[in-house]
PDB file of C-alpha atoms in Angstrom:
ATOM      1  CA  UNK P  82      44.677 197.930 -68.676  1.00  0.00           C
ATOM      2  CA  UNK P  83      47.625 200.312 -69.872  1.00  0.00           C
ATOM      3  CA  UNK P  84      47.388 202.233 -66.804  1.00  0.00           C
ATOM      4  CA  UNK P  85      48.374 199.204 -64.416  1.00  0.00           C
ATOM      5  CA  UNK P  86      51.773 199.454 -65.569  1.00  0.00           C
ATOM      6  CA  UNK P  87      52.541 202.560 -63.862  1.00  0.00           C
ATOM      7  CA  UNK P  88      52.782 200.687 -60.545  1.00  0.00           C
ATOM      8  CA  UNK P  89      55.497 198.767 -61.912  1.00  0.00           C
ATOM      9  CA  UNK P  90      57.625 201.862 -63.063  1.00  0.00           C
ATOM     10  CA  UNK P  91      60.329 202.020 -59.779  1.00  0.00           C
ATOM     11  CA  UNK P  92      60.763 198.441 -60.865  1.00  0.00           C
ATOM     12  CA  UNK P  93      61.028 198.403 -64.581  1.00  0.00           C
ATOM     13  CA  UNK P  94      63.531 200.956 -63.950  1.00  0.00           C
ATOM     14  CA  UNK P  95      65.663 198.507 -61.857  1.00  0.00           C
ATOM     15  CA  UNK P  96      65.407 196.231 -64.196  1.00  0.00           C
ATOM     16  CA  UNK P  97      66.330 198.291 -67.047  1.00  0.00           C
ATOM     17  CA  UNK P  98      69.653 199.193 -64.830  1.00  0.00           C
ATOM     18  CA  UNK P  99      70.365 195.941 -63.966  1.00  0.00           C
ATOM     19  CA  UNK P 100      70.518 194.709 -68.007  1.00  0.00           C
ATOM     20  CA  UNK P 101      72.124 197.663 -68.802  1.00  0.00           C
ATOM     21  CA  UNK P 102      74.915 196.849 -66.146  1.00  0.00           C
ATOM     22  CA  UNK P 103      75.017 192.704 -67.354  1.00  0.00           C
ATOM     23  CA  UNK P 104      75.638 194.015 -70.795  1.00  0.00           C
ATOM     24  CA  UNK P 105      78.562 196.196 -70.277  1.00  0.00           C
ATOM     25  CA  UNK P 106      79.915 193.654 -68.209  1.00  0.00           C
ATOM     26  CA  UNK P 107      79.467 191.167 -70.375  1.00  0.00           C
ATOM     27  CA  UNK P 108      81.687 192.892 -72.905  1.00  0.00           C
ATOM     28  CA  UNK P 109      84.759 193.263 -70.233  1.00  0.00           C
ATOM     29  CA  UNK P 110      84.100 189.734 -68.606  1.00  0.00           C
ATOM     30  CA  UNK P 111      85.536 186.359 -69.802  1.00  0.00           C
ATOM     31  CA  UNK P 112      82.810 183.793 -70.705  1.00  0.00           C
ATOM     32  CA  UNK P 113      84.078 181.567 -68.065  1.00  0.00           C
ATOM     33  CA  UNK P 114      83.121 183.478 -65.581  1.00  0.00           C
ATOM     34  CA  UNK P 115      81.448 182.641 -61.903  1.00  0.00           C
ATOM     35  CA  UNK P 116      79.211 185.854 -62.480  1.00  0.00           C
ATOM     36  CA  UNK P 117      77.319 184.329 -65.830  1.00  0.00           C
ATOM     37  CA  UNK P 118      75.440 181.437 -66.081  1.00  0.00           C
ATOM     38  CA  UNK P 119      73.927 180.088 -69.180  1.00  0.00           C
ATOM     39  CA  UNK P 120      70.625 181.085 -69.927  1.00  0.00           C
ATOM     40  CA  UNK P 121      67.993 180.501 -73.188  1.00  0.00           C
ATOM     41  CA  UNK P 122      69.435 183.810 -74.775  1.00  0.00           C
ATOM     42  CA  UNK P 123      72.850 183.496 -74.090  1.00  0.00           C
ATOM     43  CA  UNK P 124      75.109 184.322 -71.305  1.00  0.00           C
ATOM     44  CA  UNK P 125      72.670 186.221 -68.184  1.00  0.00           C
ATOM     45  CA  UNK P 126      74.319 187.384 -64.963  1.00  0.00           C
ATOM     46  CA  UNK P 127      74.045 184.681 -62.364  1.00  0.00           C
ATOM     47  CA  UNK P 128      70.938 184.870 -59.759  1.00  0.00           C
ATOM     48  CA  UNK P 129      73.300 185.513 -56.612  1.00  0.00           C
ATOM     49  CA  UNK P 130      74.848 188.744 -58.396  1.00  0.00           C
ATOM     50  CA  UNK P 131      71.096 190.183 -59.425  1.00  0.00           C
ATOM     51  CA  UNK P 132      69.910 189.812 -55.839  1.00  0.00           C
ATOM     52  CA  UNK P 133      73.065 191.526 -54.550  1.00  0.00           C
ATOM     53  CA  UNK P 134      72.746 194.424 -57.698  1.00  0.00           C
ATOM     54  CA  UNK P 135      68.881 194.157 -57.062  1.00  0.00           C
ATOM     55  CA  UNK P 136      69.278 195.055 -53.388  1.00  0.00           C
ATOM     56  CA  UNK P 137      71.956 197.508 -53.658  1.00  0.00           C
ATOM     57  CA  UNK P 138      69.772 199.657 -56.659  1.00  0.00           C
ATOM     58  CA  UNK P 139      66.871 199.226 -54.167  1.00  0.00           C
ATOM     59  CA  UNK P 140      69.071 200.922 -51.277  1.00  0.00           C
ATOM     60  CA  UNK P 141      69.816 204.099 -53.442  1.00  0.00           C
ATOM     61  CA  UNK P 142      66.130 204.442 -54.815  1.00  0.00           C
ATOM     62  CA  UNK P 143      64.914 206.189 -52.500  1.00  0.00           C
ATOM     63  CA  UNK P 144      67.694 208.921 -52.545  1.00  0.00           C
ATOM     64  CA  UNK P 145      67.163 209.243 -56.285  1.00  0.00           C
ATOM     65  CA  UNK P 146      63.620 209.613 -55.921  1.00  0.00           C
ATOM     66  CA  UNK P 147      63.988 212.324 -53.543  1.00  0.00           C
ATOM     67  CA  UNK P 148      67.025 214.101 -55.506  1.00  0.00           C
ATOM     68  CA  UNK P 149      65.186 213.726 -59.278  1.00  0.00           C
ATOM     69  CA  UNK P 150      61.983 214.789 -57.985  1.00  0.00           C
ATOM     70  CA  UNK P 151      59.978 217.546 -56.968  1.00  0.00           C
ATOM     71  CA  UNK P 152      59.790 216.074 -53.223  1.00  0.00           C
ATOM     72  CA  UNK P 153      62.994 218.430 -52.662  1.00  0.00           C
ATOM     73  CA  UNK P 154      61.630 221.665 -52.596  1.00  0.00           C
ATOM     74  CA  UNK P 155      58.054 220.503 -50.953  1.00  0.00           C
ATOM     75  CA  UNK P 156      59.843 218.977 -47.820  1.00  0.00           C
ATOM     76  CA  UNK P 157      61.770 221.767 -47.593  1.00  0.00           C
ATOM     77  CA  UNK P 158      59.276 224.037 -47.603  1.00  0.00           C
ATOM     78  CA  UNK P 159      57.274 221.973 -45.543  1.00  0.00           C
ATOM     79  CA  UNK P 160      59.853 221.813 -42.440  1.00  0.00           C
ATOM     80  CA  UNK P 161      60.053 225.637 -42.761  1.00  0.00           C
ATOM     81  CA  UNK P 162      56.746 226.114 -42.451  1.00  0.00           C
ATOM     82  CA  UNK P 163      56.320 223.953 -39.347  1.00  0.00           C
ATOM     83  CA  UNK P 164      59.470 225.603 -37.997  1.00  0.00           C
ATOM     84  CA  UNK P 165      58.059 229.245 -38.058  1.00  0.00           C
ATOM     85  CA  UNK P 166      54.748 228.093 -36.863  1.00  0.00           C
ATOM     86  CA  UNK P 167      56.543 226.884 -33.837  1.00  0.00           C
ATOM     87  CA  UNK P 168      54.531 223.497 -33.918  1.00  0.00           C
ATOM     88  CA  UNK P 169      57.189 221.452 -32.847  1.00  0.00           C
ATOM     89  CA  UNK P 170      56.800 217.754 -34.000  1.00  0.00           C
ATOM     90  CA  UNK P 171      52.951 218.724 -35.488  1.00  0.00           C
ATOM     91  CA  UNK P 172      52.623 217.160 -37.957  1.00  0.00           C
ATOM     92  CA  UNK P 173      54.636 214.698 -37.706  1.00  0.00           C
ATOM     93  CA  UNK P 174      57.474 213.734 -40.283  1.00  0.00           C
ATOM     94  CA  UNK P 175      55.756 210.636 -41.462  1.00  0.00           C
ATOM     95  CA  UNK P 176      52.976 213.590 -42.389  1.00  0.00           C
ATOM     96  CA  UNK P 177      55.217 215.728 -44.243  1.00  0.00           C
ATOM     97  CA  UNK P 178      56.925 212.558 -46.194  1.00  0.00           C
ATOM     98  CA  UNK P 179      53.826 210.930 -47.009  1.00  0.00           C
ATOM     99  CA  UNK P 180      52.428 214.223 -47.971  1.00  0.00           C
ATOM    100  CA  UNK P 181      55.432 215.397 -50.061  1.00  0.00           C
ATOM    101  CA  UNK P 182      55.870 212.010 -51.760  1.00  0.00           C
ATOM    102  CA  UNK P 183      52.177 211.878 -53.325  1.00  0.00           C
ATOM    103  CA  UNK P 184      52.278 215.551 -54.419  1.00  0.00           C
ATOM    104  CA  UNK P 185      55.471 214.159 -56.178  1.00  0.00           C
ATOM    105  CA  UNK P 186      53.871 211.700 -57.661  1.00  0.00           C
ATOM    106  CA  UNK P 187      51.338 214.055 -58.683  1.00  0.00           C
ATOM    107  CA  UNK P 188      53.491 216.022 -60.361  1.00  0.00           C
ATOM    108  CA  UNK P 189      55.884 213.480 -61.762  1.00  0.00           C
ATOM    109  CA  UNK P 190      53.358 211.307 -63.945  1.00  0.00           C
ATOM    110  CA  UNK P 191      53.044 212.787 -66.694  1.00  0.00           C
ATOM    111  CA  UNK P 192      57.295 212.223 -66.800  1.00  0.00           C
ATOM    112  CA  UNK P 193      56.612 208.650 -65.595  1.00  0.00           C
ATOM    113  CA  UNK P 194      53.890 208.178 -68.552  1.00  0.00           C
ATOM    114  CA  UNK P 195      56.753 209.128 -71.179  1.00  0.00           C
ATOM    115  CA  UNK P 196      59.415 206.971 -69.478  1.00  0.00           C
ATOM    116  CA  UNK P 197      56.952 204.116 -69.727  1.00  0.00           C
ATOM    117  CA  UNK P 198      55.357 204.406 -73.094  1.00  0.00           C
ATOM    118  CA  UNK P 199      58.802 205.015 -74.850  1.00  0.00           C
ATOM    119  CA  UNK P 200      61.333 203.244 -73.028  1.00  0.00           C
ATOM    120  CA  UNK P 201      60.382 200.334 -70.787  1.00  0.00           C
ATOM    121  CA  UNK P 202      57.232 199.345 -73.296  1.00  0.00           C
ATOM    122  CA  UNK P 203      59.645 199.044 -76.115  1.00  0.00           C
ATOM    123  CA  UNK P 204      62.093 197.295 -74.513  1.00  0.00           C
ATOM    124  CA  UNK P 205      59.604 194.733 -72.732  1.00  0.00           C
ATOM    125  CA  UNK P 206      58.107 194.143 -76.376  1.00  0.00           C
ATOM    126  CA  UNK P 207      61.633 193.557 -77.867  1.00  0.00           C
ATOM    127  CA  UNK P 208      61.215 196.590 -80.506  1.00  0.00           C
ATOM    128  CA  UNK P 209      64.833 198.500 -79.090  1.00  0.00           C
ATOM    129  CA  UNK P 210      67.414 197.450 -77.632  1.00  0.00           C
ATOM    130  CA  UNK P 211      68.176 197.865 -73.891  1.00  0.00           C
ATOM    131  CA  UNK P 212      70.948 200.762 -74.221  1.00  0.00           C
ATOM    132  CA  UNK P 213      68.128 202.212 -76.732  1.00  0.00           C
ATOM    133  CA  UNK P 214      65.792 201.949 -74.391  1.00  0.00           C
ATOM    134  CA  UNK P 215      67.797 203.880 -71.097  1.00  0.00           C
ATOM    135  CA  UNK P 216      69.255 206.565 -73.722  1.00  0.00           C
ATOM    136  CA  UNK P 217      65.050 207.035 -74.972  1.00  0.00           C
ATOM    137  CA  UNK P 218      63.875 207.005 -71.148  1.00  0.00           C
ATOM    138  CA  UNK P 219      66.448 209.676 -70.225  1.00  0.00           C
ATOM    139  CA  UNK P 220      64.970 212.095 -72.378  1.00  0.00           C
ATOM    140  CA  UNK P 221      61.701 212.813 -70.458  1.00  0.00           C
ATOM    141  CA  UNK P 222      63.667 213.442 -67.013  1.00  0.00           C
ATOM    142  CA  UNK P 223      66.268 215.497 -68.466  1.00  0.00           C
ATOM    143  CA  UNK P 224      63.499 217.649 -70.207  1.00  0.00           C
ATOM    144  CA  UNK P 225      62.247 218.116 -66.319  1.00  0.00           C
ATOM    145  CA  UNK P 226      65.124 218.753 -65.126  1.00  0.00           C
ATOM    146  CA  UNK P 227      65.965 221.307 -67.320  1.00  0.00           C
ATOM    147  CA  UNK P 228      62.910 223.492 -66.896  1.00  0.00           C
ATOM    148  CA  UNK P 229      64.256 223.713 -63.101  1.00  0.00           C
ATOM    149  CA  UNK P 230      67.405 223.587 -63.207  1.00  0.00           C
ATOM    150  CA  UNK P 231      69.422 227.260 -63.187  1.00  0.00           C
ATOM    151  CA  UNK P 232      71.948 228.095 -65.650  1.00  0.00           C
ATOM    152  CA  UNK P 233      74.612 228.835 -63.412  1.00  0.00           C
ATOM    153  CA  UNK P 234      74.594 225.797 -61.416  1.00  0.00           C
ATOM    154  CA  UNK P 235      74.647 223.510 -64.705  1.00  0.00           C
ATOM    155  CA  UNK P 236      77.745 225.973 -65.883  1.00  0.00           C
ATOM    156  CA  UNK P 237      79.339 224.962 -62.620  1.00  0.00           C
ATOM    157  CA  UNK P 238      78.817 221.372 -62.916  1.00  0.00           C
ATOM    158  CA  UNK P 239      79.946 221.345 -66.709  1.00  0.00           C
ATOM    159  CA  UNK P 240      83.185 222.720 -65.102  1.00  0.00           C
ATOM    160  CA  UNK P 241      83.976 220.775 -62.624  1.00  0.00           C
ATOM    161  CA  UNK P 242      83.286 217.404 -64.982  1.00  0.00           C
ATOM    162  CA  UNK P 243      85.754 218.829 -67.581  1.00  0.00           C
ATOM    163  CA  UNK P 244      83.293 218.496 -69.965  1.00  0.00           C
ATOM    164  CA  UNK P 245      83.139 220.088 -72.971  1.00  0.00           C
ATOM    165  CA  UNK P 246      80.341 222.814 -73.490  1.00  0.00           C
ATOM    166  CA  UNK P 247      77.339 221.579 -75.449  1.00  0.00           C
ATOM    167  CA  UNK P 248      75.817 222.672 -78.294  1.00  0.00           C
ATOM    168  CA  UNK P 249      72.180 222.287 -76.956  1.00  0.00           C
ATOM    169  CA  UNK P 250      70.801 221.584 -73.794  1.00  0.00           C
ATOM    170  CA  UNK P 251      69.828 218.055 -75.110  1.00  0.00           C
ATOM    171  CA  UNK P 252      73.409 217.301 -75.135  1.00  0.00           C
ATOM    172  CA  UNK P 253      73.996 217.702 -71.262  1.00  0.00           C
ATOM    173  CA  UNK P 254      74.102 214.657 -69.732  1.00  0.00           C
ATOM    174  CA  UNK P 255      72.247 213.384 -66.574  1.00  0.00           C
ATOM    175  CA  UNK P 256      75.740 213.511 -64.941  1.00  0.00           C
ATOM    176  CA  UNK P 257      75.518 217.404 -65.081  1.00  0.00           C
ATOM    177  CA  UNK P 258      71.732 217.442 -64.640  1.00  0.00           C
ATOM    178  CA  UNK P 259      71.550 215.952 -61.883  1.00  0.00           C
ATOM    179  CA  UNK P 260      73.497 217.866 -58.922  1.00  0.00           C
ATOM    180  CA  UNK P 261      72.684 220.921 -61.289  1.00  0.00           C
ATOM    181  CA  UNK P 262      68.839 220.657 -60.409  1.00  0.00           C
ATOM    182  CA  UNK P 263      69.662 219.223 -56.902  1.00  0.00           C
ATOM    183  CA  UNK P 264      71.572 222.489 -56.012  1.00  0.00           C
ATOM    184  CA  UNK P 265      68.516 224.630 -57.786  1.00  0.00           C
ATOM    185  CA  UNK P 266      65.699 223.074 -55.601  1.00  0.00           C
ATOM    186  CA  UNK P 267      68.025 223.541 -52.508  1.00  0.00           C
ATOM    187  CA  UNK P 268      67.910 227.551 -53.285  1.00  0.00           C
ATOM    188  CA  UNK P 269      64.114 227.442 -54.248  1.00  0.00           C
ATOM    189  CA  UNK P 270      63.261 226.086 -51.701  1.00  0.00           C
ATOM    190  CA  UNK P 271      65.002 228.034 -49.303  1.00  0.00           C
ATOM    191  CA  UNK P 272      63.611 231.167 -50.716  1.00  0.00           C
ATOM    192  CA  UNK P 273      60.125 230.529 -50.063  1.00  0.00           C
ATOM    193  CA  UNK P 274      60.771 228.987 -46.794  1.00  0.00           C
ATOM    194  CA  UNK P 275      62.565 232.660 -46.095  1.00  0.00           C
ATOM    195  CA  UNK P 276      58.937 234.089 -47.182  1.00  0.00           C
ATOM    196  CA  UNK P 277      57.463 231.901 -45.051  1.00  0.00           C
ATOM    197  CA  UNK P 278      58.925 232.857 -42.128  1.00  0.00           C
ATOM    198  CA  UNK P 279      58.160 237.012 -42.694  1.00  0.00           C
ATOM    199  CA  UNK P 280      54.748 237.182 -41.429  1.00  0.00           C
ATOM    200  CA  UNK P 281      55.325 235.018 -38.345  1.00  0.00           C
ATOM    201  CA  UNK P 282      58.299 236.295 -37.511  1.00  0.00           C
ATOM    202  CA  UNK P 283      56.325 239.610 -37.280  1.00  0.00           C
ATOM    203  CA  UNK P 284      53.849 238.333 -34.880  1.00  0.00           C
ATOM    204  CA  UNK P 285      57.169 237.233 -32.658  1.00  0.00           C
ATOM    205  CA  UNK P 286      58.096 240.795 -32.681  1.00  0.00           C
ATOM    206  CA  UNK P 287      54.877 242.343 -32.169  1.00  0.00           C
ATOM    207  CA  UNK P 288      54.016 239.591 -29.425  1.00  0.00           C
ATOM    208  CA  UNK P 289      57.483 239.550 -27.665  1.00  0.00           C
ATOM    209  CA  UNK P 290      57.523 243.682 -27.332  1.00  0.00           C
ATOM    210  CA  UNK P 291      54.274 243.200 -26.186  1.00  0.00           C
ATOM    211  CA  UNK P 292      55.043 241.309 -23.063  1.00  0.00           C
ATOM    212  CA  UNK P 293      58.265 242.863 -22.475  1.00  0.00           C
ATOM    213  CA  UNK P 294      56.323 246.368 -22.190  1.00  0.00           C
ATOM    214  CA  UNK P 295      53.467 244.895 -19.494  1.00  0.00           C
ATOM    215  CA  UNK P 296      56.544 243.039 -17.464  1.00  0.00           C
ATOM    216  CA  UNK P 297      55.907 239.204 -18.630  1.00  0.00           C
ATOM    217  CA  UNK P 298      59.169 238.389 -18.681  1.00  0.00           C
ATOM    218  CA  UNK P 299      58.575 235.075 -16.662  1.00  0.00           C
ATOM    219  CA  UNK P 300      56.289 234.280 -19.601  1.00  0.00           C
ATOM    220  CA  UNK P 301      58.072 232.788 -22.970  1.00  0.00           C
ATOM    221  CA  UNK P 302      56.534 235.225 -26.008  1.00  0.00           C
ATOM    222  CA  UNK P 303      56.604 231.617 -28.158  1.00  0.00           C
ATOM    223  CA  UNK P 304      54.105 230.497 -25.945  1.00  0.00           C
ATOM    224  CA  UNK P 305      52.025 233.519 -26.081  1.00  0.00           C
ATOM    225  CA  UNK P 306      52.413 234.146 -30.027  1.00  0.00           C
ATOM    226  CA  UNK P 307      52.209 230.026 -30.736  1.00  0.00           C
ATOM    227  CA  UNK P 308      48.539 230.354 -30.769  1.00  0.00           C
ATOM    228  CA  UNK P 309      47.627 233.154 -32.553  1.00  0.00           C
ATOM    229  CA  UNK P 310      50.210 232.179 -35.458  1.00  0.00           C
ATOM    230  CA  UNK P 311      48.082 228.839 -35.639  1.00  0.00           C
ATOM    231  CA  UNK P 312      44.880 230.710 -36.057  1.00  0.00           C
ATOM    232  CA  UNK P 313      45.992 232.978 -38.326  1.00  0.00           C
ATOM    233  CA  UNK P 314      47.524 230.266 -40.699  1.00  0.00           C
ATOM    234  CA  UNK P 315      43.697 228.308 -40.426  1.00  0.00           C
ATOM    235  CA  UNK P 316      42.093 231.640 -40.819  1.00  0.00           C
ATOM    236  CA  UNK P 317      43.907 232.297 -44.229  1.00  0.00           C
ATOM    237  CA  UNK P 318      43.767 228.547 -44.942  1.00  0.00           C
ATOM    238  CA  UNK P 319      47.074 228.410 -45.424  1.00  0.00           C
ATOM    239  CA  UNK P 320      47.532 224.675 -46.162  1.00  0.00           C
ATOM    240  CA  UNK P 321      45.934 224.773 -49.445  1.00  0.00           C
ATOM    241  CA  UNK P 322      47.647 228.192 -50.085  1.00  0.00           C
ATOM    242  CA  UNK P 323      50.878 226.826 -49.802  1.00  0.00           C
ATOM    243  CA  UNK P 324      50.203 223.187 -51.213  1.00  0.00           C
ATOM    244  CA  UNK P 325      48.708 225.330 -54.086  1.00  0.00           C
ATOM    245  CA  UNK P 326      51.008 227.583 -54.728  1.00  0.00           C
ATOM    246  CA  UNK P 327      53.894 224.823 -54.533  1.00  0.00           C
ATOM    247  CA  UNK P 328      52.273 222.672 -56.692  1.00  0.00           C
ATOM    248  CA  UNK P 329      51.687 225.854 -58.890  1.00  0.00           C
ATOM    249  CA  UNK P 330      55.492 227.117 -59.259  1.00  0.00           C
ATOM    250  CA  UNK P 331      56.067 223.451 -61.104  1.00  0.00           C
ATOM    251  CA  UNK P 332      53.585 223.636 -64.150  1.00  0.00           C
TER     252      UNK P 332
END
């Protein structure tokens, strides 16, 4: 029955940054108000102001989910791959998304599982306190991040907020994390797409000197090489090489 929760998590997490955004606002805001309305626990933010918070959380979700999670690098290395087989729209980018996301998902659980079982459970049960509860969710995600995240790029992001440097890395703040990991995946993912690209860009080569020696030059060498690319990526079954070897490089 515990495991049911985990559908909920996207939204217990809006709801955990919606209270957390009431409360601090509630400290700044005069009683009197048209943003509160009286509720059986005191003072709640009125229902006009959490649809319009509700709905603007809801817009960014899927850019944090993308940004926080492994579904970075895997796209990434997913469009290369398509690119230097020279499939064009095949498969399709509702493929690769759908595809991406639940290898994500795959991946993230075990982060989700800690996020639920020590922060949103808490809270829901009444045993910590909201603020408790983001600052003990936090932890699991920055532990993630961490592993991925380069040195160098959290130095440069520690630099540019001023900050000063920590002691540990379990003083860096999401803030820093963040763009830190962000900029990582962009370079990781990058690099294997580059590694991709070597052994098909060598049957371009081989194919378009080919041609070019019998006089096909009316002939486009993608057209000729297109094929042969394809059958040597099902020969090596190269969809669960690459799927593997991605969801490898993250455990």
């Amino acid at each position: 029955m515990r495991s049911r929760g985990f559908r909920f998590i996207p939204l217990a997490i809006l709801i955990v940054l919606c209270s957390s955004v009431a409360f601090a606002a509630r400290e700044s805001t005069p009683a009197s108000s048209s943003l509160w309305s009286d509720g059986k626990t005191g003072l709640t933010l009125s229902l006009p102001v959490q649809i319009a918070l509700g709905l603007t959380l809801l817009t960014l979700l899927p850019a944090v989910v993308m940004s926080v999670s492994p579904f970075l690098r895997i796209i990434i290395v997913l469009h290369f791959l398509r690119q230097a087989l020279g499939t064009q729209g095949i498969p399709s980018n509702q493929v690769m998304l759908g595809l991406s996301l639940f290898l994500s998902m795959l991946i993230m659980q075990p982060v989700a599982q800690d996020i639920y079982y020590k922060a949103w459970e808490p809270v829901s049960d009444g045993q910590i306190s909201v603020a408790k509860g983001v600052e003990e969710g936090s932890k699991p995600l920055k532990n993630f991040l961490l592993r991925f995240a380069r040195e160098k790029d959290i130095k440069l992001f520690v630099e540019l907020s001023k900050r000063s440097a920590p002691r540990t890395p379990a003083d860096l703040d999401l803030q820093v994390l963040i763009p830190a990991y962000i900029l990582s995946e962009l370079k990781t993912g990058f690099q294997i797409g580059a590694v991709l690209f070597l052994p098909f860009l060598v049957i371009d080569l081989v194919v378009a000197s080919v041609t070019l020696s019998v006089g096909m030059v009316q002939l486009p060498p993608v057209m000729i090489s297109a094929p042969f690319k394809i059958l040597l990526f099902v020969l090596v079954d190269g969809w669960t090489l690459v799927v593997g070897s991605l969801m490898k490089s993250f455990y």
